Amino acid sequence: MALTTIVVYFLVKRRVALYKDASQKAHVAFKEFHKTYKQLSSYQEEVKYQTDLNDNIFERAQVIIVIGDEHGNLKKLNPFGEKTFGYKESELMDKKWVDYIIPEGNKKYINEIFERLKQGKELKDFETQNLTKHGQVLDVLWNTSVIQGRETEYVFIGTDLTNRKKSEQALKHLAYHDQLTGLPNRAMLKQIIDKSTKKSGRLALLHLDIDNFKYINDSLGYNFGNIFLQSIANELSKAVKSPDILASLDGDEFAILIQDVQSKEDLVKEARAIKDLVRKRWEVNNYDFFVSVSMGGALYPDDCLTSEDLLRNAEIAMYYAKETGRDKGLLYTEKTEEKNIDYVKKASRIQHAIEKDQFSLYYQPQVSLTGKRITGVEALVRWIHPTDGFVSPGEFIPLAEKTGQIRDIEKWVVSEALNQKKKWEQQGVDLKVSINLSTTTLNSDLQIFSLKELLSSYDVRLDQITFEITETAIISNLEEVIERLNSLKELGVKIALDDFGTGYSSMNYLKKLPIDQIKLDRSFIDKVEKSKEDEVIIKSILYLAKKFNYDVIAEGIETENQLQKLKNFECPTGQGYLFSRPVPAYELNLN
């Protein structure tokens, strides 16, 4: 009995041990299962997250996403792709989508793309033109990838470049075309010349400049000037036929590149035709006016070997044509370049003189012929160069008028004269001051406005300021000049007609111009001692002046005999070397 009990005890104990061991193994297995379950759940959540993320990207991405099978049939098209191409996904599903959005001419290229994809090659950054459902052409940049799974799928991701390309083309057009006329500009013309010089053949370049265009701008305004330039460009465009090129260089300057010129005679013939086209009476916006053109021409390879030199030589010839009287056409020669270099050097010297205050103001007395008392002075600009000494006004004034530097010189002269006038008034000196007015100012509303502002800024007697004008300065724009002179006279200043009697229509001006004084030209005074005819002319002018209530000043009196003659004719005032040369203010004898 006791033995049986012992055996049963050991058996039970062994079973308990086995059960305990099994229980522990089951517990470990459960923990492993639980851990695996948690990992699996985490993986499922990650997969769900990635799936949702991918779906979200696919739905919201602002790029085109196309997924197709290896046969080219559409499987998915994202909303941005639908919006871009105008097709719903359902319209293209399981269809060869390239047949709908790729133009016929590009399909061969796309088929080559598919063949490369089938070989497992992913393609980056290639462009195609694409068609929308409504026929609009789009430029798209594509990238591709291959997805290998149960089925092979190809993913195309595209960026619409259409607007960017339009912007780039617009910027390129702005960079290489004149905004006003739409013509090629200097940069594009140079590129065209560069290409043309690489071919065999002779080239010619005509450089055109509209004469006196600034007067149109100043008189009628910049908007009118722009309309006129557009009209010129349109007319020239009709005359210049391909392969020749018309370009707009700068404002009122144009260029014509002529291909395959056989001889200089052909170039001259072409230039004459263009000149005749421009040199005529134009009617723009109910305004009728005449313009001429200055023109320079150069040949390649006769005159130069590069595009830069061809442009430069034609421009040099044009400027020389302008300098020698405008309304001309000249071909480039070495002599032309020498003269242009001299012109540039002189203009540079004038600019240096302006910037370094090398100009001085001299005054020539205007004397009462009865009492020989100084009643006024004429302010005259003088250039005393630090090394070259005295530079004649006849040398630099005409050049300054051509270059436009006369504006700065004239502004300085007026300011200096008004400053001196103020000093004299403060000293109790009662003296009239005459100042010469340039053609440039007379033909510019802006210059007259600036002059009026300058005059108004000085506290001096403006009724003792006289502006002298010449007949040649007003002959071409009489009505406009009259308006500008009347505008000046509103401030109280006086107007004198200088060199009176030298022009063919001076008597007409006496009736029309708002003048207060006439100045007898020195050519009459020189002959008054010898010529009875000139005596009669002087007497007649003095008689008319008295009738019109004009003051008269005789210029260029150099001898006592001339003085006596003029006194006998009752000429009230005179100036000349007999009384004094032009001198600085401090040398004037005002006692």
Coordinates of C-alpha atoms in Angstrom, one line a residue:
M1 CA 0.0 0.0 0.0
A2 CA 2.8 2.3 0.9
L3 CA 4.6 1.5 -2.2
T4 CA 1.6 2.2 -4.3
T5 CA 1.2 5.5 -2.7
I6 CA 4.8 6.4 -3.4
V7 CA 4.5 5.4 -7.1
V8 CA 1.3 7.5 -7.5
Y9 CA 3.0 10.4 -5.9
F10 CA 5.9 10.4 -8.3
L11 CA 3.6 10.0 -11.3
V12 CA 1.5 13.0 -10.2
K13 CA 4.6 15.0 -9.5
R14 CA 6.0 14.2 -13.0
R15 CA 2.7 15.2 -14.6
V16 CA 2.6 18.4 -12.7
A17 CA 6.2 19.1 -13.8
L18 CA 5.2 18.3 -17.4
Y19 CA 2.2 20.5 -17.2
K20 CA 4.2 23.3 -15.7
D21 CA 6.7 23.0 -18.5
A22 CA 4.0 23.0 -21.1
S23 CA 2.3 25.9 -19.5
Q24 CA 5.6 27.9 -19.5
K25 CA 6.1 27.1 -23.2
A26 CA 2.6 28.1 -24.0
H27 CA 3.1 31.3 -22.2
V28 CA 6.3 32.1 -24.1
A29 CA 4.6 31.1 -27.4
F30 CA 1.7 33.4 -26.5
K31 CA 4.1 36.3 -25.8
E32 CA 5.8 35.7 -29.2
F33 CA 2.4 35.5 -30.9
H34 CA 1.3 38.7 -29.2
K35 CA 4.5 40.4 -30.2
T36 CA 4.1 39.2 -33.8
Y37 CA 0.5 40.3 -33.8
K38 CA 1.5 43.8 -32.6
Q39 CA 4.2 44.0 -35.3
L40 CA 1.8 42.8 -37.9
S41 CA -0.7 45.4 -36.8
S42 CA 2.0 48.1 -37.0
Y43 CA 2.9 46.9 -40.5
Q44 CA -0.7 47.0 -41.5
E45 CA -1.1 50.5 -40.1
E46 CA 2.1 51.6 -41.9
V47 CA 0.9 50.0 -45.1
K48 CA -2.5 51.8 -44.7
Y49 CA -0.6 55.1 -43.9
Q50 CA 1.6 54.7 -47.0
T51 CA -1.4 53.8 -49.1
D52 CA -3.4 56.7 -47.9
L53 CA -0.3 59.0 -48.3
N54 CA 0.2 57.8 -51.9
D55 CA -3.5 58.2 -52.6
N56 CA -3.4 61.7 -51.1
I57 CA -0.3 62.6 -53.2
F58 CA -1.9 61.1 -56.3
E59 CA -5.1 63.1 -55.7
R60 CA -3.6 66.4 -54.7
A61 CA -0.2 66.6 -56.5
Q62 CA 0.0 69.6 -58.8
V63 CA 1.8 67.5 -61.5
I64 CA 0.4 65.2 -64.1
I65 CA 0.6 61.5 -63.0
V66 CA -0.2 58.8 -65.5
I67 CA 0.0 55.1 -64.7
G68 CA -0.3 52.6 -67.6
D69 CA 0.4 49.0 -68.3
E70 CA 3.1 47.5 -70.5
H71 CA 0.8 47.7 -73.5
G72 CA 0.3 51.5 -73.0
N73 CA -3.2 51.3 -71.7
L74 CA -4.2 53.8 -69.0
K75 CA -4.8 52.5 -65.5
K76 CA -4.8 55.7 -63.6
L77 CA -4.9 59.5 -64.3
N78 CA -4.8 61.9 -61.4
P79 CA -7.1 64.9 -61.0
F80 CA -4.4 67.4 -62.0
G81 CA -3.8 65.4 -65.2
E82 CA -7.6 65.4 -65.9
K83 CA -7.7 69.2 -65.4
T84 CA -4.6 69.7 -67.6
F85 CA -5.7 67.5 -70.5
G86 CA -9.4 68.0 -70.2
Y87 CA -10.1 64.2 -70.1
K88 CA -11.8 62.3 -67.3
E89 CA -9.9 59.2 -66.2
S90 CA -12.9 57.1 -67.2
E91 CA -12.7 58.4 -70.8
L92 CA -9.2 57.0 -71.2
M93 CA -9.3 54.0 -69.0
D94 CA -7.8 50.8 -70.6
K95 CA -7.2 52.8 -73.8
K96 CA -3.9 53.8 -75.3
W97 CA -3.7 57.2 -73.7
V98 CA -0.9 58.5 -76.0
D99 CA -3.3 58.3 -78.9
Y100 CA -5.4 61.0 -77.3
I101 CA -2.8 63.4 -75.9
I102 CA 0.2 63.1 -78.1
P103 CA 0.2 64.8 -81.6
E104 CA 0.7 62.6 -84.6
G105 CA 4.1 63.9 -85.3
N106 CA 5.4 63.0 -81.8
K107 CA 4.0 59.4 -81.5
K108 CA 7.1 57.8 -83.0
Y109 CA 9.2 59.5 -80.3
I110 CA 6.8 58.3 -77.6
N111 CA 6.8 54.7 -78.9
E112 CA 10.6 54.8 -78.7
I113 CA 10.2 55.9 -75.0
F114 CA 8.0 52.8 -74.3
E115 CA 10.5 50.5 -75.9
R116 CA 13.2 51.8 -73.6
L117 CA 10.9 51.4 -70.6
K118 CA 10.2 47.8 -71.5
Q119 CA 14.0 47.3 -71.3
G120 CA 13.8 48.5 -67.7
K121 CA 15.3 52.0 -68.4
E122 CA 13.9 54.9 -66.5
L123 CA 13.9 58.2 -68.5
K124 CA 14.4 61.6 -66.9
D125 CA 13.6 65.1 -68.1
F126 CA 12.4 64.7 -71.6
E127 CA 10.0 67.1 -73.3
T128 CA 7.0 66.4 -75.5
Q129 CA 4.3 68.5 -77.0
N130 CA 0.8 67.3 -75.9
L131 CA -2.7 67.9 -77.0
T132 CA -5.7 68.7 -74.7
K133 CA -9.2 67.5 -75.4
H134 CA -9.9 70.9 -76.9
G135 CA -6.9 71.0 -79.2
Q136 CA -4.6 73.2 -77.1
V137 CA -0.9 72.4 -77.5
L138 CA 1.0 72.0 -74.2
D139 CA 4.7 71.6 -73.5
V140 CA 5.3 69.0 -70.8
L141 CA 8.5 67.8 -69.1
W142 CA 8.2 64.1 -68.2
N143 CA 10.0 61.7 -65.8
T144 CA 9.3 58.0 -65.8
S145 CA 9.7 55.0 -63.6
V146 CA 8.9 51.3 -63.8
I147 CA 7.0 49.4 -61.1
Q148 CA 7.5 45.6 -61.2
G149 CA 4.8 43.5 -59.5
R150 CA 2.3 41.0 -60.5
E151 CA 2.0 43.2 -63.5
T152 CA 4.5 45.7 -64.9
E153 CA 3.3 49.3 -64.7
Y154 CA 4.8 52.5 -66.1
V155 CA 4.5 55.8 -64.2
F156 CA 4.7 59.1 -66.1
I157 CA 5.1 62.2 -64.0
G158 CA 4.7 65.4 -66.0
T159 CA 5.2 69.2 -65.4
D160 CA 3.3 71.6 -67.6
L161 CA 5.9 74.0 -69.0
T162 CA 3.6 75.9 -71.3
N163 CA 3.3 79.2 -69.4
R164 CA 7.0 79.1 -68.4
K165 CA 8.0 78.7 -72.0
K166 CA 5.7 81.5 -73.0
S167 CA 7.3 83.7 -70.4
E168 CA 10.8 82.7 -71.6
Q169 CA 9.8 83.4 -75.2
A170 CA 8.4 86.8 -74.2
L171 CA 11.6 87.7 -72.3
K172 CA 13.7 86.5 -75.3
H173 CA 11.6 88.7 -77.6
L174 CA 12.1 91.7 -75.3
A175 CA 15.8 91.0 -75.2
Y176 CA 16.1 90.9 -79.0
H177 CA 13.4 93.2 -80.3
D178 CA 12.5 96.9 -80.0
Q179 CA 9.4 97.2 -77.8
L180 CA 8.0 100.2 -79.8
T181 CA 8.3 98.9 -83.3
G182 CA 8.6 95.1 -82.8
L183 CA 11.7 95.1 -85.1
P184 CA 14.9 93.2 -84.3
N185 CA 17.2 95.3 -82.1
R186 CA 20.9 95.9 -82.2
A187 CA 21.7 92.6 -80.3
M188 CA 19.7 90.5 -82.7
L189 CA 21.0 92.3 -85.7
K190 CA 24.6 91.6 -84.6
Q191 CA 23.7 87.9 -84.3
I192 CA 22.2 87.9 -87.8
I193 CA 25.3 89.6 -89.2
D194 CA 27.6 87.1 -87.4
K195 CA 25.7 84.2 -89.1
S196 CA 25.7 86.0 -92.5
T197 CA 29.5 86.7 -92.4
K198 CA 30.1 82.9 -92.1
K199 CA 28.6 82.4 -95.5
S200 CA 30.2 83.5 -98.8
G201 CA 28.9 86.7 -100.2
R202 CA 29.1 90.5 -99.7
L203 CA 27.0 92.2 -97.1
A204 CA 26.0 95.9 -96.7
L205 CA 24.7 97.8 -93.8
L206 CA 22.8 101.0 -94.0
H207 CA 22.4 103.1 -90.8
L208 CA 19.6 105.6 -90.9
D209 CA 18.9 108.5 -88.5
I210 CA 15.8 110.7 -88.8
D211 CA 16.9 114.3 -89.0
N212 CA 15.5 116.7 -86.3
F213 CA 13.3 114.0 -84.8
K214 CA 13.9 115.6 -81.4
Y215 CA 12.0 118.6 -82.6
I216 CA 9.0 116.4 -83.3
N217 CA 9.2 115.0 -79.7
D218 CA 9.7 118.4 -78.2
S219 CA 6.9 120.1 -80.2
L220 CA 4.2 117.4 -80.3
G221 CA 5.2 115.2 -77.4
Y222 CA 6.7 111.8 -77.0
N223 CA 3.5 109.9 -77.6
F224 CA 3.2 111.5 -81.0
G225 CA 6.9 110.8 -81.7
N226 CA 6.4 107.1 -80.9
I227 CA 3.4 107.0 -83.3
F228 CA 5.6 108.6 -86.0
L229 CA 8.4 106.1 -85.4
Q230 CA 5.9 103.2 -85.8
S231 CA 4.7 104.7 -89.1
I232 CA 8.3 105.0 -90.3
A233 CA 9.0 101.4 -89.2
N234 CA 5.8 100.2 -91.1
E235 CA 6.8 101.9 -94.3
L236 CA 10.4 100.6 -94.1
S237 CA 9.1 97.1 -93.4
K238 CA 7.1 97.1 -96.6
A239 CA 10.2 98.1 -98.6
V240 CA 12.8 95.8 -97.0
K241 CA 12.2 92.3 -98.4
S242 CA 13.6 89.0 -97.2
P243 CA 16.4 87.9 -96.9
D244 CA 17.3 91.6 -96.1
I245 CA 16.7 92.6 -92.5
L246 CA 15.3 95.8 -91.0
A247 CA 16.3 96.6 -87.4
S248 CA 15.6 99.4 -84.9
L249 CA 18.8 100.5 -83.2
D250 CA 18.0 103.3 -80.8
G251 CA 15.0 105.7 -80.8
D252 CA 15.0 107.3 -84.3
E253 CA 17.8 105.2 -85.7
F254 CA 17.2 102.2 -88.0
A255 CA 19.5 99.8 -89.8
I256 CA 19.0 97.7 -93.0
L257 CA 21.2 94.6 -93.6
I258 CA 21.4 93.9 -97.3
Q259 CA 22.5 90.4 -98.4
D260 CA 24.6 89.5 -101.4
V261 CA 25.4 93.1 -102.6
Q262 CA 27.2 93.0 -105.9
S263 CA 28.8 96.4 -105.9
K264 CA 28.9 99.8 -104.2
E265 CA 26.7 101.1 -107.0
D266 CA 24.0 98.6 -106.0
L267 CA 24.3 99.8 -102.4
V268 CA 24.0 103.5 -103.5
K269 CA 20.9 102.6 -105.5
E270 CA 19.3 100.8 -102.6
A271 CA 20.2 103.7 -100.3
R272 CA 18.6 106.3 -102.6
A273 CA 15.3 104.3 -102.7
I274 CA 15.2 104.1 -98.9
K275 CA 16.0 107.8 -98.6
D276 CA 13.2 108.8 -101.0
L277 CA 10.8 106.6 -99.0
V278 CA 11.5 108.5 -95.8
R279 CA 12.3 112.0 -97.2
K280 CA 8.8 113.1 -97.8
R281 CA 5.8 114.9 -96.2
W282 CA 4.2 112.8 -93.5
E283 CA 0.7 113.0 -92.2
V284 CA 0.3 111.5 -88.8
N285 CA -2.7 112.1 -86.4
N286 CA -3.8 115.1 -88.5
Y287 CA -0.4 116.6 -88.3
D288 CA 1.4 117.3 -91.6
F289 CA 5.2 117.7 -91.6
F290 CA 8.4 117.0 -93.6
V291 CA 11.4 114.9 -92.4
S292 CA 14.7 114.1 -94.0
V293 CA 17.1 111.3 -93.2
S294 CA 20.9 111.0 -92.7
M295 CA 22.4 107.7 -93.8
G296 CA 25.7 105.9 -93.6
G297 CA 26.7 102.7 -95.4
A298 CA 29.4 100.1 -95.0
L299 CA 30.4 96.9 -96.9
Y300 CA 31.6 93.5 -95.7
P301 CA 34.3 92.4 -96.2
D302 CA 35.4 95.5 -98.2
D303 CA 35.4 97.8 -95.1
C304 CA 35.7 95.4 -92.2
L305 CA 36.0 91.8 -91.1
T306 CA 33.6 91.6 -88.1
S307 CA 30.0 92.3 -87.3
E308 CA 31.1 94.9 -84.7
D309 CA 33.1 96.8 -87.3
L310 CA 30.3 96.7 -89.9
L311 CA 27.9 98.2 -87.4
R312 CA 30.5 100.7 -86.2
N313 CA 31.6 101.8 -89.7
A314 CA 28.0 102.3 -91.0
E315 CA 27.3 104.4 -87.8
I316 CA 30.5 106.5 -88.4
A317 CA 29.4 107.2 -91.9
M318 CA 25.9 108.2 -90.8
Y319 CA 27.3 110.6 -88.1
Y320 CA 29.6 112.2 -90.6
A321 CA 26.7 112.7 -93.0
K322 CA 24.8 114.3 -90.2
E323 CA 27.7 116.5 -89.3
T324 CA 28.2 117.8 -92.8
G325 CA 24.7 119.1 -93.2
R326 CA 22.1 116.3 -92.7
D327 CA 19.8 114.9 -95.3
K328 CA 22.7 113.1 -96.9
G329 CA 24.0 109.6 -97.5
L330 CA 27.7 108.7 -97.3
L331 CA 29.6 105.5 -97.6
Y332 CA 32.3 104.6 -95.1
T333 CA 35.9 105.4 -95.9
E334 CA 39.1 105.7 -93.8
K335 CA 38.8 109.5 -94.2
T336 CA 35.3 109.3 -92.8
E337 CA 36.7 107.5 -89.7
E338 CA 39.4 110.1 -89.3
K339 CA 36.9 112.9 -89.3
N340 CA 34.6 111.0 -86.9
I341 CA 37.5 110.5 -84.5
D342 CA 38.2 114.2 -84.7
Y343 CA 34.5 114.9 -84.1
V344 CA 34.4 112.6 -81.1
K345 CA 37.6 114.2 -79.6
K346 CA 36.3 117.7 -80.0
A347 CA 32.9 116.7 -78.4
S348 CA 34.9 115.1 -75.6
R349 CA 36.9 118.2 -75.1
I350 CA 33.7 120.3 -74.8
Q351 CA 32.3 117.9 -72.3
H352 CA 35.5 118.1 -70.2
A353 CA 35.3 121.9 -70.4
I354 CA 31.7 121.8 -69.1
E355 CA 32.6 119.5 -66.2
K356 CA 35.8 121.4 -65.3
D357 CA 34.3 124.9 -65.5
Q358 CA 36.6 126.0 -68.2
F359 CA 34.1 128.5 -69.7
S360 CA 34.1 132.2 -68.8
L361 CA 31.5 134.9 -69.5
Y362 CA 32.7 138.1 -71.3
Y363 CA 30.7 141.2 -71.8
Q364 CA 30.7 143.6 -74.8
P365 CA 29.3 147.0 -74.0
Q366 CA 26.3 148.4 -75.9
V367 CA 26.7 152.2 -76.1
S368 CA 24.4 155.1 -76.6
L369 CA 25.7 156.7 -79.8
T370 CA 24.8 160.2 -78.7
G371 CA 26.3 160.2 -75.3
K372 CA 28.7 157.3 -75.6
R373 CA 27.3 156.0 -72.3
I374 CA 27.1 152.2 -71.7
T375 CA 23.5 151.3 -71.5
G376 CA 23.8 147.5 -71.7
V377 CA 26.1 144.6 -72.4
E378 CA 25.9 141.4 -74.5
A379 CA 27.0 138.3 -72.6
L380 CA 29.3 136.1 -74.7
V381 CA 30.7 132.7 -73.7
R382 CA 34.5 132.2 -73.9
W383 CA 36.6 129.1 -73.6
I384 CA 40.0 129.5 -72.2
H385 CA 41.6 126.1 -72.4
P386 CA 44.3 125.4 -69.7
T387 CA 46.9 124.3 -72.3
D388 CA 45.6 125.4 -75.7
G389 CA 44.5 128.9 -74.6
F390 CA 41.6 130.7 -76.3
V391 CA 39.2 128.5 -78.3
S392 CA 37.1 130.4 -80.8
P393 CA 33.3 130.2 -80.2
G394 CA 33.0 129.6 -84.0
E395 CA 34.8 126.3 -83.4
F396 CA 32.9 124.9 -80.4
I397 CA 29.4 126.5 -80.4
P398 CA 28.2 124.9 -83.7
L399 CA 29.6 121.5 -82.6
A400 CA 27.9 121.9 -79.2
E401 CA 24.6 122.5 -80.9
K402 CA 25.0 119.3 -82.9
T403 CA 25.9 117.2 -79.9
G404 CA 23.2 118.8 -77.6
Q405 CA 25.9 120.0 -75.2
I406 CA 24.7 123.5 -75.9
R407 CA 22.0 122.9 -73.4
D408 CA 24.4 122.7 -70.5
I409 CA 26.5 125.6 -71.8
E410 CA 23.5 127.8 -72.3
K411 CA 22.1 127.0 -68.8
W412 CA 25.5 128.0 -67.4
V413 CA 25.6 131.2 -69.4
V414 CA 22.1 132.3 -68.3
S415 CA 22.9 131.5 -64.7
E416 CA 26.2 133.4 -64.8
A417 CA 24.7 136.4 -66.5
L418 CA 21.8 136.6 -64.0
N419 CA 24.3 136.3 -61.1
Q420 CA 26.3 139.2 -62.6
K421 CA 23.2 141.2 -63.2
K422 CA 22.2 140.8 -59.5
K423 CA 25.7 142.0 -58.4
W424 CA 25.4 145.1 -60.6
E425 CA 21.9 145.9 -59.2
Q426 CA 23.2 145.5 -55.6
Q427 CA 26.0 148.0 -56.6
G428 CA 23.4 150.4 -58.0
V429 CA 24.5 149.8 -61.6
D430 CA 21.5 150.1 -64.0
L431 CA 22.5 148.0 -66.9
K432 CA 20.7 145.9 -69.5
V433 CA 22.0 142.4 -70.3
S434 CA 21.6 140.6 -73.6
I435 CA 21.9 136.8 -73.8
N436 CA 22.0 134.7 -77.0
L437 CA 19.4 131.9 -77.2
S438 CA 20.3 128.8 -79.2
T439 CA 18.3 127.1 -81.9
T440 CA 18.0 124.0 -79.6
T441 CA 16.2 126.0 -77.0
L442 CA 13.9 127.8 -79.5
N443 CA 12.8 124.5 -80.8
S444 CA 12.1 122.8 -77.5
D445 CA 9.1 123.4 -75.2
L446 CA 11.0 121.6 -72.4
Q447 CA 14.0 123.9 -72.8
I448 CA 11.8 127.0 -72.7
F449 CA 10.1 125.7 -69.6
S450 CA 13.5 125.1 -67.9
L451 CA 14.6 128.6 -68.9
K452 CA 11.5 130.1 -67.4
E453 CA 12.1 128.2 -64.2
L454 CA 15.7 129.5 -64.1
L455 CA 14.6 133.1 -64.7
S456 CA 12.0 133.0 -62.0
S457 CA 14.5 131.8 -59.5
Y458 CA 16.5 135.1 -59.7
D459 CA 15.5 138.3 -58.0
V460 CA 16.6 140.7 -60.8
R461 CA 14.8 143.1 -63.1
L462 CA 13.8 140.8 -65.9
D463 CA 12.6 143.7 -68.0
Q464 CA 16.3 144.5 -68.5
I465 CA 17.1 141.0 -69.7
T466 CA 17.1 140.6 -73.5
F467 CA 17.3 137.2 -75.4
E468 CA 18.8 137.4 -78.8
I469 CA 17.6 135.1 -81.5
T470 CA 18.7 134.6 -85.1
E471 CA 16.6 134.4 -88.2
T472 CA 18.1 131.0 -89.2
A473 CA 16.9 129.6 -85.9
I474 CA 13.3 130.3 -86.5
I475 CA 12.8 130.0 -90.2
S476 CA 11.6 126.3 -90.1
N477 CA 9.2 126.5 -87.2
L478 CA 8.0 130.1 -87.1
E479 CA 4.6 129.5 -85.5
E480 CA 6.0 127.3 -82.7
V481 CA 8.8 129.7 -82.0
I482 CA 6.4 132.6 -81.7
E483 CA 4.4 130.7 -79.1
R484 CA 7.6 130.0 -77.1
L485 CA 8.8 133.6 -77.3
N486 CA 5.4 134.9 -76.1
S487 CA 5.7 132.4 -73.2
L488 CA 9.1 133.9 -72.3
K489 CA 7.8 137.5 -72.6
E490 CA 5.2 136.8 -70.0
L491 CA 8.0 137.1 -67.5
G492 CA 8.9 140.6 -68.7
V493 CA 12.0 139.8 -70.7
K494 CA 12.7 141.4 -74.1
I495 CA 13.4 139.7 -77.4
A496 CA 16.0 140.9 -80.0
L497 CA 16.3 139.7 -83.6
D498 CA 20.1 139.3 -84.2
D499 CA 21.9 139.7 -87.5
F500 CA 18.8 141.5 -88.9
G501 CA 18.9 142.0 -92.7
T502 CA 20.8 138.9 -93.6
G503 CA 17.7 136.7 -94.4
Y504 CA 15.5 136.9 -97.3
S505 CA 12.3 137.3 -95.3
S506 CA 13.4 139.6 -92.4
M507 CA 10.7 142.1 -93.1
N508 CA 8.0 139.5 -92.7
Y509 CA 9.4 138.7 -89.3
L510 CA 9.0 142.3 -88.2
K511 CA 5.3 141.9 -88.5
K512 CA 5.0 138.4 -86.9
L513 CA 7.6 138.0 -84.2
P514 CA 7.1 139.4 -80.7
I515 CA 10.4 141.3 -80.8
D516 CA 11.4 144.5 -79.0
Q517 CA 14.8 145.1 -80.6
I518 CA 16.6 144.5 -83.9
K519 CA 20.4 144.3 -84.3
L520 CA 21.8 145.5 -87.6
D521 CA 24.1 143.0 -89.0
R522 CA 27.8 144.0 -89.2
S523 CA 27.8 143.3 -93.0
F524 CA 25.8 146.5 -93.4
I525 CA 28.1 148.5 -91.1
D526 CA 31.2 147.3 -92.9
K527 CA 29.9 148.8 -96.2
V528 CA 28.2 152.0 -94.8
E529 CA 31.3 154.1 -95.7
K530 CA 31.4 152.9 -99.3
S531 CA 28.0 151.8 -100.5
K532 CA 25.1 154.2 -101.1
E533 CA 22.8 151.2 -101.4
D534 CA 23.7 150.0 -97.9
E535 CA 23.1 153.5 -96.6
V536 CA 19.6 153.4 -98.0
I537 CA 18.9 150.0 -96.5
I538 CA 20.1 151.1 -93.1
K539 CA 18.0 154.3 -93.2
S540 CA 14.9 152.2 -94.3
I541 CA 15.4 149.7 -91.5
L542 CA 15.8 152.5 -88.9
Y543 CA 12.6 154.1 -90.3
L544 CA 10.6 150.9 -90.1
A545 CA 12.0 150.2 -86.6
K546 CA 10.8 153.6 -85.4
K547 CA 7.4 153.0 -86.9
F548 CA 7.2 149.6 -85.1
N549 CA 8.6 151.1 -81.9
Y550 CA 11.6 148.8 -81.9
D551 CA 14.9 149.6 -80.4
V552 CA 17.9 149.3 -82.8
I553 CA 21.5 148.3 -82.1
A554 CA 24.2 148.5 -84.8
E555 CA 26.8 145.7 -84.5
G556 CA 30.4 145.7 -85.5
I557 CA 31.2 149.4 -85.3
E558 CA 35.0 149.7 -85.7
T559 CA 35.7 153.2 -87.0
E560 CA 34.9 156.8 -86.2
N561 CA 33.5 157.3 -89.7
Q562 CA 31.1 154.4 -89.2
L563 CA 30.0 155.8 -85.9
Q564 CA 29.4 159.3 -87.4
K565 CA 27.4 157.9 -90.3
L566 CA 25.1 155.9 -87.9
K567 CA 24.7 159.0 -85.6
N568 CA 23.6 160.9 -88.7
F569 CA 21.1 158.2 -89.5
E570 CA 19.8 158.6 -85.9
C571 CA 20.7 155.0 -84.9
P572 CA 20.3 155.0 -81.1
T573 CA 22.7 152.3 -79.9
G574 CA 25.8 150.4 -81.2
Q575 CA 28.5 148.0 -80.2
G576 CA 31.8 147.1 -81.6
Y577 CA 35.6 147.2 -81.2
L578 CA 35.5 151.0 -81.5
F579 CA 34.0 151.0 -77.9
S580 CA 35.4 147.8 -76.5
R581 CA 36.2 144.2 -77.2
P582 CA 34.3 141.6 -75.1
V583 CA 35.9 141.7 -71.6
P584 CA 35.4 140.1 -68.2
A585 CA 32.9 141.9 -66.0
Y586 CA 35.6 143.4 -63.8
E587 CA 37.3 145.1 -66.8
L588 CA 34.1 147.0 -67.8
N589 CA 34.4 150.7 -67.4
L590 CA 30.9 151.5 -66.1
N591 CA 31.7 155.1 -64.9

